[in-house]
mmCIF file of N, CA and C in Angstrom:
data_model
loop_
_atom_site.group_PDB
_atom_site.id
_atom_site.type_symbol
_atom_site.label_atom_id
_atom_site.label_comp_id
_atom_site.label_asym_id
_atom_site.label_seq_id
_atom_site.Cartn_x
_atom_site.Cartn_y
_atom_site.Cartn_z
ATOM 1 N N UNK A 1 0.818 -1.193 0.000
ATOM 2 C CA UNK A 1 0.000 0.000 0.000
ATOM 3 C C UNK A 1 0.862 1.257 0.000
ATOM 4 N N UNK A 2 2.321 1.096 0.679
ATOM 5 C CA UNK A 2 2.802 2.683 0.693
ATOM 6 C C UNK A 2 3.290 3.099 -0.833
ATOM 7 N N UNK A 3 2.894 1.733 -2.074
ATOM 8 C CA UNK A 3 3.770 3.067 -3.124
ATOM 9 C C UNK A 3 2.834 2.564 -4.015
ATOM 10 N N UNK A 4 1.726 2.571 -4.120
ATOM 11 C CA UNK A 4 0.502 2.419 -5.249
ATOM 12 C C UNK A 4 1.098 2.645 -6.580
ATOM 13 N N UNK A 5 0.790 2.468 -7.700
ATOM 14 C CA UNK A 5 1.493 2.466 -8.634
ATOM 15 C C UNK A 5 0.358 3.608 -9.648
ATOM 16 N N UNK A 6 0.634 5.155 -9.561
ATOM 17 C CA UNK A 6 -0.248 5.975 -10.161
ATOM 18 C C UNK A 6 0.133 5.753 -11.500
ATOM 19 N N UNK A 7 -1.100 5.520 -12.748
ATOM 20 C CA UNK A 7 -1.054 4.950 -13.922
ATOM 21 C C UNK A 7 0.085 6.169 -14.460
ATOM 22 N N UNK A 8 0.685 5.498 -15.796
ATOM 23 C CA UNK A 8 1.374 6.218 -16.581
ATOM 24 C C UNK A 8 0.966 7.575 -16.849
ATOM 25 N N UNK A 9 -0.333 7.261 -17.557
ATOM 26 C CA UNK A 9 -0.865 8.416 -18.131
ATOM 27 C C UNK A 9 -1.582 9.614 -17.012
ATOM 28 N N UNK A 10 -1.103 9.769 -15.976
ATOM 29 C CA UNK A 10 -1.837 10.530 -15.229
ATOM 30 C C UNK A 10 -0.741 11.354 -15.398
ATOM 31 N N UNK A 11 -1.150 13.068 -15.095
ATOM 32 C CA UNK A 11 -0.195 13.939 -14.435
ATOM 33 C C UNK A 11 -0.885 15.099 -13.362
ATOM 34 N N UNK A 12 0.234 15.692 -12.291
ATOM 35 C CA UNK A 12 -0.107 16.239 -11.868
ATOM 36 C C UNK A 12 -0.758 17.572 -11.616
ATOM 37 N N UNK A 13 -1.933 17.757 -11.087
ATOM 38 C CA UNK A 13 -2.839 18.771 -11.475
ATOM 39 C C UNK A 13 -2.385 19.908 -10.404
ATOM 40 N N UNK A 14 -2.171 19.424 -9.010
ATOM 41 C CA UNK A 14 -2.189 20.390 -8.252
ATOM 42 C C UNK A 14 -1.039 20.035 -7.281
ATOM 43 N N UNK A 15 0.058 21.114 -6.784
ATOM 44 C CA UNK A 15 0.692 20.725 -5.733
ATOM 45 C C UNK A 15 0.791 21.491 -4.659
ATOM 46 N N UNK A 16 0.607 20.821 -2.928
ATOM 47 C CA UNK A 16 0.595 21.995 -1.927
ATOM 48 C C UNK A 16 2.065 22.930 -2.450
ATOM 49 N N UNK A 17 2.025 23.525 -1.139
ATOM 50 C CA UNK A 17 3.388 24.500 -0.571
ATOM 51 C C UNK A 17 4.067 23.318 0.632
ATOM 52 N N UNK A 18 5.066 23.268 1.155
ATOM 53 C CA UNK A 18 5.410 22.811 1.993
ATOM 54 C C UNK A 18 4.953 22.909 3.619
ATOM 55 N N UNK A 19 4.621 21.490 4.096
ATOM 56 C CA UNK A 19 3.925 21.708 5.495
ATOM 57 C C UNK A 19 4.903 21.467 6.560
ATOM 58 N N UNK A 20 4.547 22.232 7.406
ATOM 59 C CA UNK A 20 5.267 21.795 9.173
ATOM 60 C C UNK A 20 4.076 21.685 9.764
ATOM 61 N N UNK A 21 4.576 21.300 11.068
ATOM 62 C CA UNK A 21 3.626 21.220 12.250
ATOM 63 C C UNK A 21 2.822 22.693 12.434
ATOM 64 N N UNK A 22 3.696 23.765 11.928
ATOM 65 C CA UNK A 22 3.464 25.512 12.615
ATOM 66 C C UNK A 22 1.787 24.995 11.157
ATOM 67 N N UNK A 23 1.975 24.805 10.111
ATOM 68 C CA UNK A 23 1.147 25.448 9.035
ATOM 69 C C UNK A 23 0.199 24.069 8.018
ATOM 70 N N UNK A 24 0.283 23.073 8.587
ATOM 71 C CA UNK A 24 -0.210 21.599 8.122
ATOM 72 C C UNK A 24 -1.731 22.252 8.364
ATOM 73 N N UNK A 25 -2.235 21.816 7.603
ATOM 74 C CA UNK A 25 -4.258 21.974 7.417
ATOM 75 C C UNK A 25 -4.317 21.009 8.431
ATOM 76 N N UNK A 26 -5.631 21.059 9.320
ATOM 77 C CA UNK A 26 -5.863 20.382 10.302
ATOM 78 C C UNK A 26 -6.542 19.115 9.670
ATOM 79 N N UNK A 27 -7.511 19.350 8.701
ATOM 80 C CA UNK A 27 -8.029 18.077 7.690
ATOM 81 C C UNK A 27 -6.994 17.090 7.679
ATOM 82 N N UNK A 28 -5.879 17.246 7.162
ATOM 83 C CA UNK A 28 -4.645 16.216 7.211
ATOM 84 C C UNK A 28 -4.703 14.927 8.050
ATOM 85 N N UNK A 29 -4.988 16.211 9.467
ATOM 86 C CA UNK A 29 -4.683 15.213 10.334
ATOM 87 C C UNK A 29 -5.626 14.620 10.913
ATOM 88 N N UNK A 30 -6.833 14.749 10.007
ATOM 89 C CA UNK A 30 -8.069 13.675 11.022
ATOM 90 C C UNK A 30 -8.421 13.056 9.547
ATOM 91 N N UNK A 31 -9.068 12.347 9.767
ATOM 92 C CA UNK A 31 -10.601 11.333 8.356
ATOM 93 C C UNK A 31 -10.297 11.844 7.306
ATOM 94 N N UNK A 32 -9.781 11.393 6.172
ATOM 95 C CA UNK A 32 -9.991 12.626 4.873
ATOM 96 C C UNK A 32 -9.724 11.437 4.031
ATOM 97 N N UNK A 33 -10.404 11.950 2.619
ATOM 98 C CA UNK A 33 -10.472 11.058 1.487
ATOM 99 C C UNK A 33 -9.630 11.532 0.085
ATOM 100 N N UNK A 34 -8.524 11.289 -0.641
ATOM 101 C CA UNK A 34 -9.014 11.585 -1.989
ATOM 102 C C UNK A 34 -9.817 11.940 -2.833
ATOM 103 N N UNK A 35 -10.600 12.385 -3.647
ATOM 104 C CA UNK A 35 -11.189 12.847 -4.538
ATOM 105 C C UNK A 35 -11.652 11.872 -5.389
ATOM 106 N N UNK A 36 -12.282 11.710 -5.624
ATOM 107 C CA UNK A 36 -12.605 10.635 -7.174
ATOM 108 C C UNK A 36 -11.967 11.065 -8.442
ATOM 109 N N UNK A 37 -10.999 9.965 -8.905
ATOM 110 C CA UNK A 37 -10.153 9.905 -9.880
ATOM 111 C C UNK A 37 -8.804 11.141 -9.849
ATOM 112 N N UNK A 38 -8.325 11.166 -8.341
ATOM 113 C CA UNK A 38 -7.003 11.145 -7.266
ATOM 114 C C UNK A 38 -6.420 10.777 -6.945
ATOM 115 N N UNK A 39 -5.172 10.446 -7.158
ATOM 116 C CA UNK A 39 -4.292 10.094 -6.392
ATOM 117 C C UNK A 39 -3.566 11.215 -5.649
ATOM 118 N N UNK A 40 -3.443 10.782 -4.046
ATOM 119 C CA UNK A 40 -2.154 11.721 -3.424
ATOM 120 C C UNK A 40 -0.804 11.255 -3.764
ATOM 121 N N UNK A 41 -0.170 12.124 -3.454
ATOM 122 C CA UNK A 41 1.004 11.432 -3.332
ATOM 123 C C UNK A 41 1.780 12.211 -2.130
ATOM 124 N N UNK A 42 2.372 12.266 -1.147
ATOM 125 C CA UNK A 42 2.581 12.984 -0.384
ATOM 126 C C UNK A 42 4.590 12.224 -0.166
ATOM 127 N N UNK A 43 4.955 13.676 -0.350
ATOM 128 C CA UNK A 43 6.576 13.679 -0.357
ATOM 129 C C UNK A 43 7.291 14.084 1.036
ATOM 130 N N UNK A 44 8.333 13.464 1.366
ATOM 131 C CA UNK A 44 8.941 13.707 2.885
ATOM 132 C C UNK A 44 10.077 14.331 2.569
ATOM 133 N N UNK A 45 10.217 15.929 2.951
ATOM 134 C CA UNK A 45 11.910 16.719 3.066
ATOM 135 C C UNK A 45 12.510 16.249 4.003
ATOM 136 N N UNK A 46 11.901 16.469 4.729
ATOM 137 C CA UNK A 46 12.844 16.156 6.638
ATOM 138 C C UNK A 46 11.603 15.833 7.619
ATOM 139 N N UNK A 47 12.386 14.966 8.480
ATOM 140 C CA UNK A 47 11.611 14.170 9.890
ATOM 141 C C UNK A 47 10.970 13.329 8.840
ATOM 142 N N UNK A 48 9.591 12.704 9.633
ATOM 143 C CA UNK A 48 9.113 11.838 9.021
ATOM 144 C C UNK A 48 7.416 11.950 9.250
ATOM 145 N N UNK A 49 6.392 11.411 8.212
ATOM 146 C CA UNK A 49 5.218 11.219 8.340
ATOM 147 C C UNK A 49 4.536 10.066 8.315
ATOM 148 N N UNK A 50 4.127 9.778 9.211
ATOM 149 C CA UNK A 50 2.819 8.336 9.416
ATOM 150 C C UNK A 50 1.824 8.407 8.641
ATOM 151 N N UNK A 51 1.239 7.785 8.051
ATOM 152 C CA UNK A 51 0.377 7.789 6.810
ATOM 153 C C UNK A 51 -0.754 6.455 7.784
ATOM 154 N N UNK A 52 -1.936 6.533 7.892
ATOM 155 C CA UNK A 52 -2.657 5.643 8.476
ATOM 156 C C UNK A 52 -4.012 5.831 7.381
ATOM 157 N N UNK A 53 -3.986 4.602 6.701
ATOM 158 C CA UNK A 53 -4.937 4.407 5.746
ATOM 159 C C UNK A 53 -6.544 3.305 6.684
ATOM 160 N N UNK A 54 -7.657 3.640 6.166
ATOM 161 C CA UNK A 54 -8.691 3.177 6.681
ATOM 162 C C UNK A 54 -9.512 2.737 6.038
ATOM 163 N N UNK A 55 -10.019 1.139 6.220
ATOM 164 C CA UNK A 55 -11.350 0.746 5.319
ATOM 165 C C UNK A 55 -12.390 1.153 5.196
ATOM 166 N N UNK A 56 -12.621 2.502 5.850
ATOM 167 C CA UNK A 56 -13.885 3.440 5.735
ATOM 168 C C UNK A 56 -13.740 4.856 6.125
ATOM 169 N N UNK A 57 -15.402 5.430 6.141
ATOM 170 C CA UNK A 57 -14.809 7.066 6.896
ATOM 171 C C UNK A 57 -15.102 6.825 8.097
ATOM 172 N N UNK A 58 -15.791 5.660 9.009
ATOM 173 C CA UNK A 58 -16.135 5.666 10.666
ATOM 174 C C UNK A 58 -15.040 4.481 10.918
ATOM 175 N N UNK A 59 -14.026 3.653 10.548
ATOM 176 C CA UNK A 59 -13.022 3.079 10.613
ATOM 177 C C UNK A 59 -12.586 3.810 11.569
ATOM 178 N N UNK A 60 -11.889 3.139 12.721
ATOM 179 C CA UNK A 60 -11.184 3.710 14.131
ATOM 180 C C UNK A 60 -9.867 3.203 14.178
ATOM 181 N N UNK A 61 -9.502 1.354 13.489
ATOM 182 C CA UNK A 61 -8.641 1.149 13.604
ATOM 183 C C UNK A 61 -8.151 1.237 12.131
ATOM 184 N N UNK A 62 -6.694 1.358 12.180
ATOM 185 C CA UNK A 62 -6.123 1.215 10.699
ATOM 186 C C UNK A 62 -5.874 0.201 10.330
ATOM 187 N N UNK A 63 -5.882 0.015 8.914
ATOM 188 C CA UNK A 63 -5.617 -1.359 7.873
ATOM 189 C C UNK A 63 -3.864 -1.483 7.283
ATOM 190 N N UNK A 64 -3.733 0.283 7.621
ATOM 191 C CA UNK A 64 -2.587 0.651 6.485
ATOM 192 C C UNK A 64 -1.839 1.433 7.692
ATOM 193 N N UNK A 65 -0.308 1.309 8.168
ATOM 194 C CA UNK A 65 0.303 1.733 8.509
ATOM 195 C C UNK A 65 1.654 2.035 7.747
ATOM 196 N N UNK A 66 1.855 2.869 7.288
ATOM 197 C CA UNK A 66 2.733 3.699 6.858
ATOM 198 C C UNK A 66 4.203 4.721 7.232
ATOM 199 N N UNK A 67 5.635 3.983 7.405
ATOM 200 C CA UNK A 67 6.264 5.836 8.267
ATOM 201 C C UNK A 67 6.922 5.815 7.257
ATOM 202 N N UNK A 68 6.728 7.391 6.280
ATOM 203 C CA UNK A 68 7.700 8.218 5.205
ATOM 204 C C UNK A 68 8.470 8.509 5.797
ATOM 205 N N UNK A 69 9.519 8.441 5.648
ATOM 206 C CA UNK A 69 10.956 9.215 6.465
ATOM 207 C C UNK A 69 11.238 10.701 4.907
ATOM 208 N N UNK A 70 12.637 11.237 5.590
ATOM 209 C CA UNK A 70 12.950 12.007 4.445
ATOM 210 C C UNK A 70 13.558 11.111 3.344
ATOM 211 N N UNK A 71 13.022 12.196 1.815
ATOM 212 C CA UNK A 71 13.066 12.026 0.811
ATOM 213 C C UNK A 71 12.732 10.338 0.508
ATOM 214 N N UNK A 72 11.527 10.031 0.938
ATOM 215 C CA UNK A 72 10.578 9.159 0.746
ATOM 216 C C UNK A 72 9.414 9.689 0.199
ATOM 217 N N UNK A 73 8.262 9.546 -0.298
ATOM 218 C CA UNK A 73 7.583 9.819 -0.449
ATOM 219 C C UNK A 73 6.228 7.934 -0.793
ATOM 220 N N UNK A 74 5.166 7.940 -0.260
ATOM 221 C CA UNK A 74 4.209 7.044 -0.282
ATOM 222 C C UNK A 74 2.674 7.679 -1.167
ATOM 223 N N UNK A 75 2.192 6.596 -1.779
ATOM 224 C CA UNK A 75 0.844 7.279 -2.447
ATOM 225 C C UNK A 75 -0.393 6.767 -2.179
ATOM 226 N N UNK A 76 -1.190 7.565 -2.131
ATOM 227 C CA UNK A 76 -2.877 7.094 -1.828
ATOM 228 C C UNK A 76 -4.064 7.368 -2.587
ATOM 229 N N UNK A 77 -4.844 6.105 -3.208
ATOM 230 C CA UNK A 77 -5.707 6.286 -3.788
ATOM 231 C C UNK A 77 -6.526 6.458 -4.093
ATOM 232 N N UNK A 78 -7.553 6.898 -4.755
ATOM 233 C CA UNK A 78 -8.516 7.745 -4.880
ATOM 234 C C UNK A 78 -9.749 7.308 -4.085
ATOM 235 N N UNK A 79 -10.216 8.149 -2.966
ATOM 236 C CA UNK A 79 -11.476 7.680 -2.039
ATOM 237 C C UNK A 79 -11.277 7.096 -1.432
ATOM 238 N N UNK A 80 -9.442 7.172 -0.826
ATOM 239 C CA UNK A 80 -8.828 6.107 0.325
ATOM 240 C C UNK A 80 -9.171 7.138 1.543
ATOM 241 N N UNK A 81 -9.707 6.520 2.843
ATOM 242 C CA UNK A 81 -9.511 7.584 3.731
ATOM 243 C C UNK A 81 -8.337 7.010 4.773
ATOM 244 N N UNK A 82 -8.138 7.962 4.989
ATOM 245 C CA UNK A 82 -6.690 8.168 5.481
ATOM 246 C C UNK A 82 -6.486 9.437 6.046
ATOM 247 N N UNK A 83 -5.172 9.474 7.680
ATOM 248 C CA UNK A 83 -5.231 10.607 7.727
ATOM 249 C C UNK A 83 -3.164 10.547 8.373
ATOM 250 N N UNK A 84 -2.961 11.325 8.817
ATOM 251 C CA UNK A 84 -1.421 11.626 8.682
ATOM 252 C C UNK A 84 -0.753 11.950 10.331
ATOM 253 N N UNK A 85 0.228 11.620 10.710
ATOM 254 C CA UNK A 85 0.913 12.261 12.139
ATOM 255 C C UNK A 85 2.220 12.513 11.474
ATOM 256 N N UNK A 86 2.647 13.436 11.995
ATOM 257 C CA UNK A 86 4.118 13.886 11.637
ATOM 258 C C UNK A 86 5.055 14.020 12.711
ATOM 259 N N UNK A 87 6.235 13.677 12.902
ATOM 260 C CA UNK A 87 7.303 14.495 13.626
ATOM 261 C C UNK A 87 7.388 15.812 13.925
ATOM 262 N N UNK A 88 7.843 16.341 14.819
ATOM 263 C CA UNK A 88 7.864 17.875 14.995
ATOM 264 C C UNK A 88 9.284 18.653 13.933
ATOM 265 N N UNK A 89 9.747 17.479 13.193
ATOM 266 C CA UNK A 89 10.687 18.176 12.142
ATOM 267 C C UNK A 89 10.306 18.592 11.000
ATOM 268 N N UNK A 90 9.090 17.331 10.462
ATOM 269 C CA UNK A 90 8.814 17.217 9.407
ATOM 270 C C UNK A 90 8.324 18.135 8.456
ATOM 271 N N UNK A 91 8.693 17.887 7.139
ATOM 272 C CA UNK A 91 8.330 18.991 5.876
ATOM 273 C C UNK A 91 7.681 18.505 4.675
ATOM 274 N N UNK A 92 6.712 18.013 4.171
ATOM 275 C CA UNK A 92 6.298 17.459 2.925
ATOM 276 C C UNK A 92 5.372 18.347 2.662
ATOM 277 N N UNK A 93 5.180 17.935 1.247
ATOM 278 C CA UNK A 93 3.861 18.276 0.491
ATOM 279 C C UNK A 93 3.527 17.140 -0.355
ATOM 280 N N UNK A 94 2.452 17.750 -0.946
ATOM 281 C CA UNK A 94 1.318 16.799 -1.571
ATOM 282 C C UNK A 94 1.403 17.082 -3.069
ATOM 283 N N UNK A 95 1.210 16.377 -3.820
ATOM 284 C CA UNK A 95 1.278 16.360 -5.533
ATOM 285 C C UNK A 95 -0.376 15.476 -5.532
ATOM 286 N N UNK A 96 -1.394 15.909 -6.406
ATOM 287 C CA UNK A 96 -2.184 15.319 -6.704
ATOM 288 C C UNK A 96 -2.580 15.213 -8.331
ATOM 289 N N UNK A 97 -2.251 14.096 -8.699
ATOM 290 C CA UNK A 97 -2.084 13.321 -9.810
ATOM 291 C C UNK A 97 -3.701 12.945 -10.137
ATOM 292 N N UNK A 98 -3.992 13.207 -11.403
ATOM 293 C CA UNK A 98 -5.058 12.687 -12.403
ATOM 294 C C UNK A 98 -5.246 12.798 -13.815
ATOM 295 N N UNK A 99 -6.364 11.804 -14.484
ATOM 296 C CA UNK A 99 -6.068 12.040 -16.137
ATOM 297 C C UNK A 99 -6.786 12.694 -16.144
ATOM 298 N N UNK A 100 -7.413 13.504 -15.471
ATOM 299 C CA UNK A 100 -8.509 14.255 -16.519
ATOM 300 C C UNK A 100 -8.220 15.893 -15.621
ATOM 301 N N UNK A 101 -8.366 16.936 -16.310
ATOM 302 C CA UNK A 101 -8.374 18.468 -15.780
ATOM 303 C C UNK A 101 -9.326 18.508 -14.684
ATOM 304 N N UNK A 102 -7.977 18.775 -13.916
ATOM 305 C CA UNK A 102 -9.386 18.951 -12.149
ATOM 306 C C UNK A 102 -9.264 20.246 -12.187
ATOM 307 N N UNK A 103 -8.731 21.130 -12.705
ATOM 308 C CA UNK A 103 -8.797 22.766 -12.607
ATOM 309 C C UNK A 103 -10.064 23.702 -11.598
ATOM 310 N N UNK A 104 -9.555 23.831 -10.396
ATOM 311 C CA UNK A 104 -11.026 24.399 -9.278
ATOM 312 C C UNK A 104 -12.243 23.144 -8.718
ATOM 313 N N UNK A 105 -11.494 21.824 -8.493
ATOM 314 C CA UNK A 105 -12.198 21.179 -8.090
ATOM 315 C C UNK A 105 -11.342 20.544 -6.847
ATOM 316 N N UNK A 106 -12.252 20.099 -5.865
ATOM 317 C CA UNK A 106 -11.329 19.486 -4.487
ATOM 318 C C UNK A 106 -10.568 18.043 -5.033
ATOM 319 N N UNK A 107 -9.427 18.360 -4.179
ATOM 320 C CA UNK A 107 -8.555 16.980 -4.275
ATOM 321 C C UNK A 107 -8.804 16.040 -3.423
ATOM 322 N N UNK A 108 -9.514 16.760 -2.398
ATOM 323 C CA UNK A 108 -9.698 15.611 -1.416
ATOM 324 C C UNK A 108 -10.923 16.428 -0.646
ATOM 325 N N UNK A 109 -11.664 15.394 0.481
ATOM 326 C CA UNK A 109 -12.677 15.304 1.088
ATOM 327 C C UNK A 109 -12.387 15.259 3.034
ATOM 328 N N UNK A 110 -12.651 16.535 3.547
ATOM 329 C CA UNK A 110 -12.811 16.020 4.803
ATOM 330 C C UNK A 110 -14.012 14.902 5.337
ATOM 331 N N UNK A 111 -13.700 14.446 6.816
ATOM 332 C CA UNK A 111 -14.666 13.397 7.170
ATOM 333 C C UNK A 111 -15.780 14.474 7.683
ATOM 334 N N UNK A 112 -17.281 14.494 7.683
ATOM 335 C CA UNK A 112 -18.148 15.486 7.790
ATOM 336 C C UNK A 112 -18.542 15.162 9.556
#
């Protein structure tokens, strides 16, 4: 599960800015989904990020345990919910990969 294999033909539509602990979206770090026809891909500069993937959105325990260290990066697929813990070093961002123009549409879904 940590390196899904995003098809050839996809490219990336949208990429964050770089996160720390000071400036990470709080969504991150609770329930959140991909987008339909999304992939994340989320990249590690420094420290490291836990990636905890879930067989649903009311799922409590995880299926998918994940730790990105630096210059790792792991990917998640579309309408996976999943949510993230980081180190107090850590620096990544997100690349979100698809075939078709998402131009002004969400990449992903908080849990409601």
């Amino acid at each position: 599960m940590s390196h899904l294999r995003i098809p050839k033909d996809w490219t990336v539509q949208r990429s964050t800015p770089f996160f720390t602990k000071g400036n990470v979206p709080p969504a991150l770090l609770t329930h959140h989904n991909t987008a339909e026809g999304v992939f994340g891909q989320l990249c590690v500069m420094e420290g490291q990020v836990t990636y905890y993937g879930f067989a649903d959105e009311h799922a409590t325990e995880a299926e998918v345990v994940v730790v990105i260290n630096a210059g790792q990066f792991a990917t998640s697929p579309p309408q996976y919910w999943h949510r993230i813990e980081m180190s107090d070093d850590a620096q990544f961002n997100i690349n979100f990969w698809s075939n078709k123009d998402k131009s002004g549409q969400a990449m992903f879904h908080a849990k409601k």
